mmCIF file of C-alpha atoms in Angstrom:
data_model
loop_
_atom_site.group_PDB
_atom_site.id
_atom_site.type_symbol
_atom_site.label_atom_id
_atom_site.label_comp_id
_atom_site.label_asym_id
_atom_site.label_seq_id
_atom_site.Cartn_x
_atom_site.Cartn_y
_atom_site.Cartn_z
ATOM 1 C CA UNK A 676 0.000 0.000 0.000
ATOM 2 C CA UNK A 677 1.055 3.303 -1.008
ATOM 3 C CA UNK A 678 1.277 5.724 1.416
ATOM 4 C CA UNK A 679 0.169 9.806 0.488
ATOM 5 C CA UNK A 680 2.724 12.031 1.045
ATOM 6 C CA UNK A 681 0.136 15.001 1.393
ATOM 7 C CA UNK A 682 -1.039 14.750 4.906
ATOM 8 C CA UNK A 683 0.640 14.754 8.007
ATOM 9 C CA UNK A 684 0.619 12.787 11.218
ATOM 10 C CA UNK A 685 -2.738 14.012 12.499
ATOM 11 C CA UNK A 686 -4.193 13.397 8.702
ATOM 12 C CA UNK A 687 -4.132 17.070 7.645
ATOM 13 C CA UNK A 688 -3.416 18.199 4.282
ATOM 14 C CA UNK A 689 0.186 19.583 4.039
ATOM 15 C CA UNK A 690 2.678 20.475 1.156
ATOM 16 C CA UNK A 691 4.915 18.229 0.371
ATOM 17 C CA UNK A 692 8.545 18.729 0.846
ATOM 18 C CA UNK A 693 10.449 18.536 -2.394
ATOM 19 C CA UNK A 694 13.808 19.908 -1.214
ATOM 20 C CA UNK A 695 15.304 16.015 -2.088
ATOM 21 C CA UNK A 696 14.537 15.527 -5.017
ATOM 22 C CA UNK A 697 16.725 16.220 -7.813
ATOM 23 C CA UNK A 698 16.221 18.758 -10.310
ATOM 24 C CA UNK A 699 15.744 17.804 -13.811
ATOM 25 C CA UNK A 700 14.253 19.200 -17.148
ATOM 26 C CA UNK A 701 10.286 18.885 -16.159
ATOM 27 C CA UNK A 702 7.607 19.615 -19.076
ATOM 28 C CA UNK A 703 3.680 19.120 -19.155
ATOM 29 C CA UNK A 704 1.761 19.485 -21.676
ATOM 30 C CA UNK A 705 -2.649 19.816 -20.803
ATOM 31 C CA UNK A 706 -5.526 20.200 -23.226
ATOM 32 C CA UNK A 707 -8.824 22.194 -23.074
ATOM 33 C CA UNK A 708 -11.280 23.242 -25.290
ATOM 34 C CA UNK A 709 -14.953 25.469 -25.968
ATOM 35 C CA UNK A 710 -17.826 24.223 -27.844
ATOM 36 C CA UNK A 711 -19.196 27.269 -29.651
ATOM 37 C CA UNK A 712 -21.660 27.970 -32.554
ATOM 38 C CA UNK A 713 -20.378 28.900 -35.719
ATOM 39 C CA UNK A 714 -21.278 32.958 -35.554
ATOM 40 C CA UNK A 715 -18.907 33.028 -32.580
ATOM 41 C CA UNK A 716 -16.567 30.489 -34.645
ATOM 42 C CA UNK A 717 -16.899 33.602 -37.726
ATOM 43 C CA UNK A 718 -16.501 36.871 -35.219
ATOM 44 C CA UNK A 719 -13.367 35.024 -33.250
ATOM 45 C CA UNK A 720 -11.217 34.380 -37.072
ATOM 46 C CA UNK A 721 -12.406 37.402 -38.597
ATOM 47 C CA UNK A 722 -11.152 39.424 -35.292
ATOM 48 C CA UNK A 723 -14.739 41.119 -35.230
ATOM 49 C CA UNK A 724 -15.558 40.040 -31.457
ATOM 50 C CA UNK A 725 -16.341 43.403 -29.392
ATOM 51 C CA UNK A 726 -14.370 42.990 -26.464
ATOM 52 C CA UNK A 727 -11.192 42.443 -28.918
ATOM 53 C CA UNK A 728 -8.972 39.752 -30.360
ATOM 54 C CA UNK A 729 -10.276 36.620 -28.099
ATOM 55 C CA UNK A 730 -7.452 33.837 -28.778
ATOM 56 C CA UNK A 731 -4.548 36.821 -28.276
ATOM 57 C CA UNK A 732 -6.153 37.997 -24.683
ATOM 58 C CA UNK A 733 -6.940 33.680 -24.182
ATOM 59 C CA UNK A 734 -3.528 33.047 -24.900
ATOM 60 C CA UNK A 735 -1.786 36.118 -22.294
ATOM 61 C CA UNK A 736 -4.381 34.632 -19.560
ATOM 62 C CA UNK A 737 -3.222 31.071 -19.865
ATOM 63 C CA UNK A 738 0.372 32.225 -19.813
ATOM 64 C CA UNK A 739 -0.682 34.543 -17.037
ATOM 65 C CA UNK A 740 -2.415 31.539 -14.755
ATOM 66 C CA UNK A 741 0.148 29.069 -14.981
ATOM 67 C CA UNK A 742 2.724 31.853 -13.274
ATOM 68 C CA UNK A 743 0.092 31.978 -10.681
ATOM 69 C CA UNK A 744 -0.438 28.349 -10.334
ATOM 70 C CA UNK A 745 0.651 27.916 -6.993
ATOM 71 C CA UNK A 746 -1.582 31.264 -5.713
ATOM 72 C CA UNK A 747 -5.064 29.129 -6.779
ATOM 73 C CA UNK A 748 -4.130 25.759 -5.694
ATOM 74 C CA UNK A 749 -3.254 25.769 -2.146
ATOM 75 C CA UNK A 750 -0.598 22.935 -2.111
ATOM 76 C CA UNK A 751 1.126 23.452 -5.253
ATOM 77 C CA UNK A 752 4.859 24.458 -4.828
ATOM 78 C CA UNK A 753 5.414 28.373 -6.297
ATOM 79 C CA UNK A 754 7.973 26.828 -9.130
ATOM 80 C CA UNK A 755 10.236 29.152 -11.757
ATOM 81 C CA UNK A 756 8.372 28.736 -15.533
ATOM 82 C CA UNK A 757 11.015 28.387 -17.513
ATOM 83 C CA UNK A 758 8.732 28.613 -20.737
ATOM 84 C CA UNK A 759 5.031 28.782 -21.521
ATOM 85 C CA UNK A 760 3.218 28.352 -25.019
ATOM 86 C CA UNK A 761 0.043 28.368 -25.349
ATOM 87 C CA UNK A 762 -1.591 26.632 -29.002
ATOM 88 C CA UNK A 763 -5.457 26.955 -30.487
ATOM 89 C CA UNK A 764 -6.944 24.600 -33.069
ATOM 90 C CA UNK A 765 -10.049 24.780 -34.681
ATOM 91 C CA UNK A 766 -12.808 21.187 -35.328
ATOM 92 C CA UNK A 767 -15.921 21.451 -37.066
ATOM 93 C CA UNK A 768 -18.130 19.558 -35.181
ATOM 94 C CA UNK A 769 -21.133 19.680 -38.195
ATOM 95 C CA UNK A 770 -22.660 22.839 -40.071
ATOM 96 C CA UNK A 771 -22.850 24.622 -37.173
ATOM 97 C CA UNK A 772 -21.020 23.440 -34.469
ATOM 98 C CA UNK A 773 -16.981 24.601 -33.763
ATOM 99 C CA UNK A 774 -14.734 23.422 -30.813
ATOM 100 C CA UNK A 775 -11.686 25.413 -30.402
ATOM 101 C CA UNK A 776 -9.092 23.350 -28.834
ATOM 102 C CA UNK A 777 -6.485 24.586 -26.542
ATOM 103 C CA UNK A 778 -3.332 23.383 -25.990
ATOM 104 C CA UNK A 779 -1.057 24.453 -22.850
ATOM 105 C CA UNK A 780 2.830 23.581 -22.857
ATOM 106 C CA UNK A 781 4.755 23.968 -20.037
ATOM 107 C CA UNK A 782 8.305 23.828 -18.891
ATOM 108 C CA UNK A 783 10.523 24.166 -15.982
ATOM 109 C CA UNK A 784 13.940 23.157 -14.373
ATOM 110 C CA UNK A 785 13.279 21.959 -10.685
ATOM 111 C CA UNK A 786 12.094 19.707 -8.109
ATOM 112 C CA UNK A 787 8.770 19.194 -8.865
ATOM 113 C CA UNK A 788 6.587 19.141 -12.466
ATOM 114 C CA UNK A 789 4.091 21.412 -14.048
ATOM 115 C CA UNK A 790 1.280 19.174 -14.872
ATOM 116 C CA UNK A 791 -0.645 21.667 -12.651
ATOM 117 C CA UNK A 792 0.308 24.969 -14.754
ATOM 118 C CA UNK A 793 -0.591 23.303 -17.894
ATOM 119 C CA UNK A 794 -3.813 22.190 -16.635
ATOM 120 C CA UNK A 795 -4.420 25.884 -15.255
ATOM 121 C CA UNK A 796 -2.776 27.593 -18.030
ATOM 122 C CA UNK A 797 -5.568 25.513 -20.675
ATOM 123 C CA UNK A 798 -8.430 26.196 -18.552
ATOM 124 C CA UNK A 799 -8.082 29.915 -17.829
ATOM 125 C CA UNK A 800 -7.790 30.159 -21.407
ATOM 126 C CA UNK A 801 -10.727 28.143 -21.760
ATOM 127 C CA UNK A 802 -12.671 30.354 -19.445
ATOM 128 C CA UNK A 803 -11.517 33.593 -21.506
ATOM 129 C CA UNK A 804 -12.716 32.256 -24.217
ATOM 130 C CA UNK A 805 -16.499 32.077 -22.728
ATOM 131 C CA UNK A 806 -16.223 35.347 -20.970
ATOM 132 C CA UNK A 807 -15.027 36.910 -24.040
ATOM 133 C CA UNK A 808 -17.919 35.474 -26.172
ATOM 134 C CA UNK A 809 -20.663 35.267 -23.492
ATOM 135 C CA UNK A 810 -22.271 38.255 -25.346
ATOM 136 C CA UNK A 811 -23.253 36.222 -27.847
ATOM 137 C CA UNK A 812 -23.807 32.744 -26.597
ATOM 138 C CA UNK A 813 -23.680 31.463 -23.078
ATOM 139 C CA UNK A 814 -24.586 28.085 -24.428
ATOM 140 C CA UNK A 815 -20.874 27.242 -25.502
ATOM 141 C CA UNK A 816 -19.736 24.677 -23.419
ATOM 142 C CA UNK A 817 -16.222 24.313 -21.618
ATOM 143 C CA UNK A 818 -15.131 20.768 -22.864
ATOM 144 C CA UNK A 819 -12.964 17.921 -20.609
ATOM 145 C CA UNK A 820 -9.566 19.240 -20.024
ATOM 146 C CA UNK A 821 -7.039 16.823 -19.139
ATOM 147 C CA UNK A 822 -3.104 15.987 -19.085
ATOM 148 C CA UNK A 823 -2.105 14.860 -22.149
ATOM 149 C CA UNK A 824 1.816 14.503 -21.531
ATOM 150 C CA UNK A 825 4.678 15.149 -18.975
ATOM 151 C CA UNK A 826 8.031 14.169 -18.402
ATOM 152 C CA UNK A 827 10.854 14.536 -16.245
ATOM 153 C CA UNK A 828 10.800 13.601 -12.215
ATOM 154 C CA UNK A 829 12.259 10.495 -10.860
ATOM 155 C CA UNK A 830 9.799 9.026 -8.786
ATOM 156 C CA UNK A 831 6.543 9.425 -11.388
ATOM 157 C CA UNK A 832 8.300 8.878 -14.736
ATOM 158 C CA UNK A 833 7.332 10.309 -17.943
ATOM 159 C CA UNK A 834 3.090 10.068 -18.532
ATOM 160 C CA UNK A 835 1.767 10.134 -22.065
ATOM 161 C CA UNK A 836 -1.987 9.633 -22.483
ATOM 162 C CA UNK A 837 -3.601 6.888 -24.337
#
């Protein structure tokens, strides 16, 4: 039986200590994505939304809440990103159905991974997307995000999903 590093002796959630293990070359890469009709699909490529140019302002948020990681989810280590990037790509879904998918890369060089920043990073920019398009739609829907790789760490290993 494993046993979870997170809590203490009395069964309390702590953060872990990290300070042993070695540093190494850690990258993450997460996936998100909006559901959207295809006038929002039109006014995001044609740079005609209102509130401005939605997947440049998605893009700086993502970047913006994987730096901040560690301020939203109480036990994640504050980590130095070493590099962010931030990709969109566009699936009809039928005549008039879009889903913009977002891609979040992350990279560091420390004790601990970034699976966290990616996932934040994809669904902040997720979440800009909606508020940025509400005006028009708030039917879109905010699809599964999920980690689709990482590597580097010792202990875990590399993770790619199937």
């Amino acid at each position: 039986m494993s046993k979870f590093t997170h809590f203490n002796n009395q069964g309390r959630a702590k953060m872990v200590d990290v300070s042993d293990k070695p540093e190494t070359i850690r990258t993450a890469i997460a996936q998100s994505s909006v559901e959207m009709n295809d006038e929002i699909y039109q006014l995001i490529n044609e740079n005609k939304m209102k509130k401005g140019d939605v997947l440049a302002v998605a893009q700086v948020a993502g970047i913006m809440a994987a730096k901040k990681t560690s301020e939203l989810i109480p036990m994640c280590h504050p980590i130095p990103i070493n590099g962010i990037n931030i990709e969109f790509d566009w699936e009809k879904k039928n005549d008039h159905l879009y889903s913009l998918k977002i891609i979040s890369s992350v990279k560091t060089k420390g004790n601990t991974g970034v699976e966290m920043e990616a996932l934040t990073a994809a669904s902040v920019a997720a979440l800009t997307v909606y508020d940025m398009c509400k005006a028009i739609d708030k039917g879109m829907i905010i699809g599964q995000t999920f980690l689709v790789e990482k590597s580097g760490g010792v202990s875990s290993g590399d993770y790619q999903r199937s």
